[in-house]
């Protein structure tokens, strides 16, 4: 049994606040043994934002009803230009009296989360990713040289971070993760290291990155280095738990209906069914149309889950062609 820990998500005005409400509903429905705090980090108005990023009152009230706590934080290094970094900026206000697990809001809890065998001394992140970064140019540098330049810049040894079951210059050998979840015993330490490396890559990238696009991948470029610096990375969490039987990082509702398991879709529709939640959630058009008006089930009928296209883009293109893409 995993010891008590806190769960952290980030919510702000727009899509994320409604996703946060669905996450909270799924946590309460599917993980009754969870005794930690559900912390909803919320960016506050300031010079890094071009509008008020705070949630609307009715979403906030619905989160409170699900025993969530709202945790305000100020953006100091990023903001509306790169909201992905909210997951970095918020960690400075997360309590350090218990370990934390961060999840993107576009995630559902499907099973008892306290059964996950977290080792909070060895941080991990999601292995559900594609080869989105780096993009290798014809004349190099390759995967090894690109990642090695980053690891060297931060005093880390790439050779101890690789998955040597894959050959050299195959992207899966190198420590690239999806930032949809990560965890550690100390949020403040993790956040400070994450910020140091992310701003360093932004402001002073090694020359090997000169042809690489770092937006919107910056959080996922920095994350492997953070994990490795704290003794985590590949193998720190047994496969099949998070982004598996216990949680699902569905990312976009049309994609969820197209490719995720029956258990995930049934959970989605079950936890959003109560009238008190429905009244709030249907304010967001993609949720109203996909879940409550049945478009999601029409998307699901377009695909055979046992023979999905290998590339996500092909799934997206089919959904768009049929006129069902919404986010």
XYZ file of C-alpha atoms in Angstrom:
327
model
C 0.000 0.000 0.000
C 1.370 3.387 -1.042
C 1.686 5.929 1.781
C -0.498 9.034 1.752
C 0.255 11.551 -0.966
C -1.292 14.654 -2.492
C -2.574 14.965 -6.049
C -1.927 18.195 -7.945
C -3.656 19.408 -11.109
C -3.692 22.857 -12.737
C -6.959 24.518 -13.729
C -7.721 27.881 -15.254
C -10.479 29.612 -17.194
C -11.630 27.619 -20.222
C -11.155 23.966 -21.127
C -8.903 23.083 -18.190
C -11.411 24.055 -15.494
C -14.008 21.665 -16.909
C -11.440 18.893 -17.347
C -10.372 19.456 -13.737
C -13.957 18.937 -12.618
C -14.172 15.644 -14.524
C -10.837 14.538 -13.047
C -12.041 15.312 -9.525
C -15.324 13.470 -10.092
C -13.487 10.392 -11.364
C -11.051 10.429 -8.429
C -13.869 10.490 -5.898
C -15.871 7.826 -7.723
C -13.056 5.376 -8.418
C -10.572 5.850 -5.582
C -12.437 5.858 -2.251
C -9.252 4.882 -0.373
C -7.422 8.070 -1.401
C -6.936 10.088 1.806
C -4.540 12.750 0.551
C -5.436 16.244 -0.617
C -6.656 17.051 -4.111
C -4.957 20.371 -4.883
C -6.196 22.394 -7.842
C -3.474 24.924 -8.604
C -4.829 28.114 -10.152
C -2.747 30.856 -11.834
C -3.563 34.373 -10.670
C -3.934 37.569 -12.709
C -0.676 39.408 -13.281
C 1.767 40.756 -15.869
C 2.364 37.294 -17.337
C -1.293 37.003 -18.381
C -3.272 38.887 -21.013
C -6.571 38.138 -19.214
C -7.831 36.842 -15.888
C -6.916 33.128 -15.864
C -8.998 32.200 -12.818
C -11.856 29.698 -12.901
C -15.503 30.691 -12.930
C -17.378 30.562 -9.623
C -19.664 27.643 -10.482
C -16.719 25.398 -11.386
C -14.924 26.394 -8.212
C -18.029 25.575 -6.151
C -18.378 22.188 -7.860
C -14.724 21.404 -7.104
C -15.227 22.341 -3.448
C -18.215 19.980 -3.335
C -15.821 17.204 -4.427
C -13.482 18.089 -1.556
C -10.862 19.734 -3.747
C -8.724 22.645 -2.544
C -7.839 25.583 -4.782
C -4.193 26.602 -4.514
C -3.421 30.057 -6.004
C 0.023 30.680 -7.517
C 1.800 33.528 -9.306
C 3.554 33.125 -12.651
C 7.098 34.459 -12.541
C 8.786 32.963 -15.609
C 6.022 31.867 -17.980
C 2.344 32.651 -18.512
C -0.123 32.994 -21.379
C 2.618 32.491 -23.973
C 3.427 29.024 -22.622
C 0.742 27.807 -20.212
C 2.269 24.290 -20.276
C 4.755 25.651 -17.748
C 1.996 26.132 -15.168
C 2.823 22.568 -14.089
C 6.315 23.852 -13.237
C 5.356 27.203 -11.722
C 2.668 25.778 -9.424
C 4.973 23.372 -7.586
C 6.458 26.136 -5.470
C 3.164 26.455 -3.545
C 2.439 22.736 -3.169
C 2.824 21.592 0.459
C 5.917 19.483 1.151
C 4.529 17.568 4.132
C 3.600 14.674 1.821
C 4.756 13.396 -1.579
C 2.902 14.667 -4.636
C 1.643 13.244 -7.902
C 0.933 15.738 -10.686
C -1.608 14.968 -13.407
C -2.692 16.907 -16.460
C -6.379 17.732 -16.168
C -7.218 15.769 -19.335
C -6.886 12.580 -17.304
C -9.460 10.294 -15.700
C -9.004 8.026 -12.698
C -10.312 4.548 -13.541
C -9.355 2.513 -10.482
C -8.040 2.742 -6.918
C -5.074 5.106 -7.148
C -3.614 4.140 -3.772
C -2.852 0.684 -5.231
C -0.233 2.180 -7.568
C 3.249 1.144 -6.308
C 4.775 4.625 -6.229
C 8.385 4.899 -5.060
C 8.486 8.583 -4.201
C 12.278 8.495 -3.938
C 12.503 7.588 -7.648
C 10.397 9.964 -9.763
C 8.810 8.793 -13.005
C 6.662 10.193 -15.806
C 4.367 8.887 -18.512
C 5.744 6.482 -21.095
C 2.738 7.091 -23.356
C 4.458 9.267 -25.936
C 5.388 9.521 -29.605
C 8.662 10.660 -31.164
C 7.670 14.332 -31.186
C 11.090 15.635 -30.080
C 13.802 16.005 -31.253
C 13.205 16.085 -34.990
C 16.415 14.791 -36.527
C 17.780 16.723 -39.502
C 19.491 14.917 -42.388
C 22.971 16.092 -41.406
C 22.568 15.748 -37.654
C 23.061 15.985 -34.800
C 21.323 12.703 -33.982
C 19.352 11.623 -30.940
C 22.445 10.779 -28.905
C 24.280 14.014 -29.555
C 21.168 16.131 -28.960
C 20.290 14.527 -25.639
C 23.922 14.233 -24.585
C 24.404 17.978 -25.051
C 21.529 18.659 -22.660
C 22.659 16.118 -20.081
C 26.223 17.418 -20.197
C 25.061 21.019 -19.760
C 23.409 20.032 -16.473
C 26.167 17.737 -15.209
C 24.271 14.523 -15.874
C 25.405 11.262 -17.468
C 23.203 10.288 -20.416
C 24.607 6.755 -20.548
C 22.940 5.958 -17.225
C 19.593 7.340 -18.410
C 19.203 5.362 -21.645
C 17.065 2.285 -22.237
C 19.755 0.060 -23.711
C 17.233 -2.569 -24.814
C 16.800 -0.351 -27.891
C 19.555 0.292 -30.469
C 21.497 3.527 -30.713
C 19.733 6.307 -32.630
C 16.308 4.745 -32.124
C 14.184 7.337 -30.369
C 12.847 5.000 -27.658
C 16.375 4.453 -26.337
C 16.529 8.063 -25.159
C 14.806 9.501 -22.064
C 11.779 11.255 -23.496
C 8.506 11.188 -21.540
C 5.018 12.604 -21.701
C 4.558 15.179 -18.931
C 0.953 14.095 -18.333
C 2.007 12.812 -14.925
C 5.089 12.927 -12.710
C 5.744 12.597 -8.998
C 8.355 12.935 -6.259
C 8.637 13.140 -2.489
C 9.260 16.931 -2.437
C 7.279 19.308 -4.660
C 9.409 22.371 -3.872
C 12.688 20.654 -4.748
C 11.246 19.102 -7.891
C 9.709 22.399 -9.002
C 12.899 24.394 -8.395
C 14.975 21.930 -10.442
C 12.324 21.801 -13.173
C 12.281 25.610 -13.391
C 16.078 25.856 -13.436
C 16.385 23.427 -16.320
C 13.383 24.676 -18.323
C 14.446 28.328 -18.170
C 18.036 27.298 -18.892
C 17.005 25.481 -22.067
C 14.842 28.442 -23.053
C 17.510 31.082 -22.421
C 20.753 29.218 -23.040
C 20.240 26.084 -25.155
C 23.288 24.078 -26.230
C 24.344 24.590 -29.841
C 23.060 21.123 -30.746
C 19.515 22.478 -30.341
C 19.959 25.269 -32.889
C 17.700 23.556 -35.450
C 15.224 22.189 -32.903
C 11.853 23.719 -32.109
C 11.459 23.852 -28.340
C 7.828 25.053 -28.285
C 5.534 23.452 -27.192
C 7.884 20.669 -26.101
C 9.937 22.557 -23.504
C 8.379 20.892 -20.438
C 8.963 17.454 -21.969
C 12.540 18.313 -22.957
C 13.392 19.411 -19.428
C 11.471 16.694 -17.574
C 13.837 13.733 -18.283
C 16.757 15.703 -16.878
C 14.786 16.536 -13.738
C 13.802 12.903 -13.228
C 17.368 11.679 -13.742
C 18.824 14.292 -11.386
C 16.660 12.834 -8.594
C 17.488 9.208 -9.405
C 14.385 8.443 -11.480
C 13.482 7.852 -15.102
C 13.062 4.610 -17.024
C 11.909 1.721 -14.879
C 11.038 3.794 -11.815
C 7.367 2.777 -12.078
C 6.150 -0.610 -13.244
C 4.346 -0.366 -16.586
C 0.588 -0.640 -16.815
C -0.536 1.401 -13.812
C -0.723 5.090 -14.713
C -1.846 5.655 -18.285
C -3.005 2.071 -17.956
C -5.487 0.371 -15.680
C -5.542 3.089 -13.011
C -5.595 6.337 -15.005
C -6.064 7.376 -18.624
C -4.538 10.519 -20.125
C -7.141 10.862 -22.864
C -5.997 14.367 -23.937
C -8.919 15.335 -26.213
C -12.482 14.043 -26.010
C -12.754 13.008 -29.683
C -9.519 11.030 -29.315
C -10.827 9.480 -26.099
C -13.920 8.173 -27.826
C -11.934 7.027 -30.860
C -9.204 5.007 -29.188
C -9.575 4.505 -25.442
C -10.934 1.432 -23.662
C -14.587 0.716 -22.931
C -13.713 1.103 -19.244
C -12.438 4.632 -19.827
C -15.444 5.742 -21.896
C -17.904 4.149 -19.477
C -16.158 5.906 -16.570
C -16.260 9.229 -18.414
C -20.006 8.996 -18.974
C -20.708 7.617 -15.487
C -18.904 10.346 -13.538
C -20.338 13.188 -15.650
C -23.940 11.944 -15.356
C -25.035 13.517 -12.017
C -27.267 16.518 -12.661
C -25.276 18.849 -10.406
C -22.157 18.238 -12.494
C -23.988 18.148 -15.796
C -25.382 21.632 -15.206
C -21.815 22.985 -14.925
C -20.040 20.797 -17.478
C -22.482 21.405 -20.335
C -21.401 25.062 -20.343
C -18.355 23.837 -22.267
C -19.443 23.065 -25.811
C -17.147 20.088 -26.602
C -18.292 18.335 -23.407
C -21.940 19.100 -24.119
C -21.769 17.779 -27.670
C -19.375 14.851 -27.196
C -20.755 13.431 -23.934
C -24.295 14.669 -23.482
C -25.456 14.920 -27.117
C -23.882 11.642 -28.224
C -21.298 12.779 -30.751
C -18.605 10.881 -28.888
C -20.406 7.591 -29.487
C -20.605 8.458 -33.197
C -16.847 9.012 -33.214
C -16.365 5.691 -31.438
C -18.320 3.883 -34.131
C -15.837 5.105 -36.778
C -12.918 3.101 -35.371
C -11.961 -0.485 -34.604
C -9.982 -0.299 -31.338
C -8.161 -3.516 -32.254
C -6.868 -2.037 -35.522
C -6.297 1.666 -34.934
C -4.012 3.681 -37.225
C -0.442 3.623 -35.912
C -0.093 7.408 -35.946
C -2.347 9.659 -33.890
C -2.512 12.169 -36.740
C -4.366 9.647 -38.888
C -7.011 9.277 -36.174
C -7.335 13.045 -35.891
C -7.669 13.417 -39.664
C -10.493 10.879 -39.843
C -12.398 12.579 -37.020
C -11.955 15.979 -38.676
C -13.080 14.611 -42.056
C -16.313 13.410 -40.439
C -16.838 16.828 -38.815
C -16.549 15.651 -35.226
C -13.301 17.313 -34.109
C -13.778 19.537 -31.054
C -11.499 20.767 -28.303
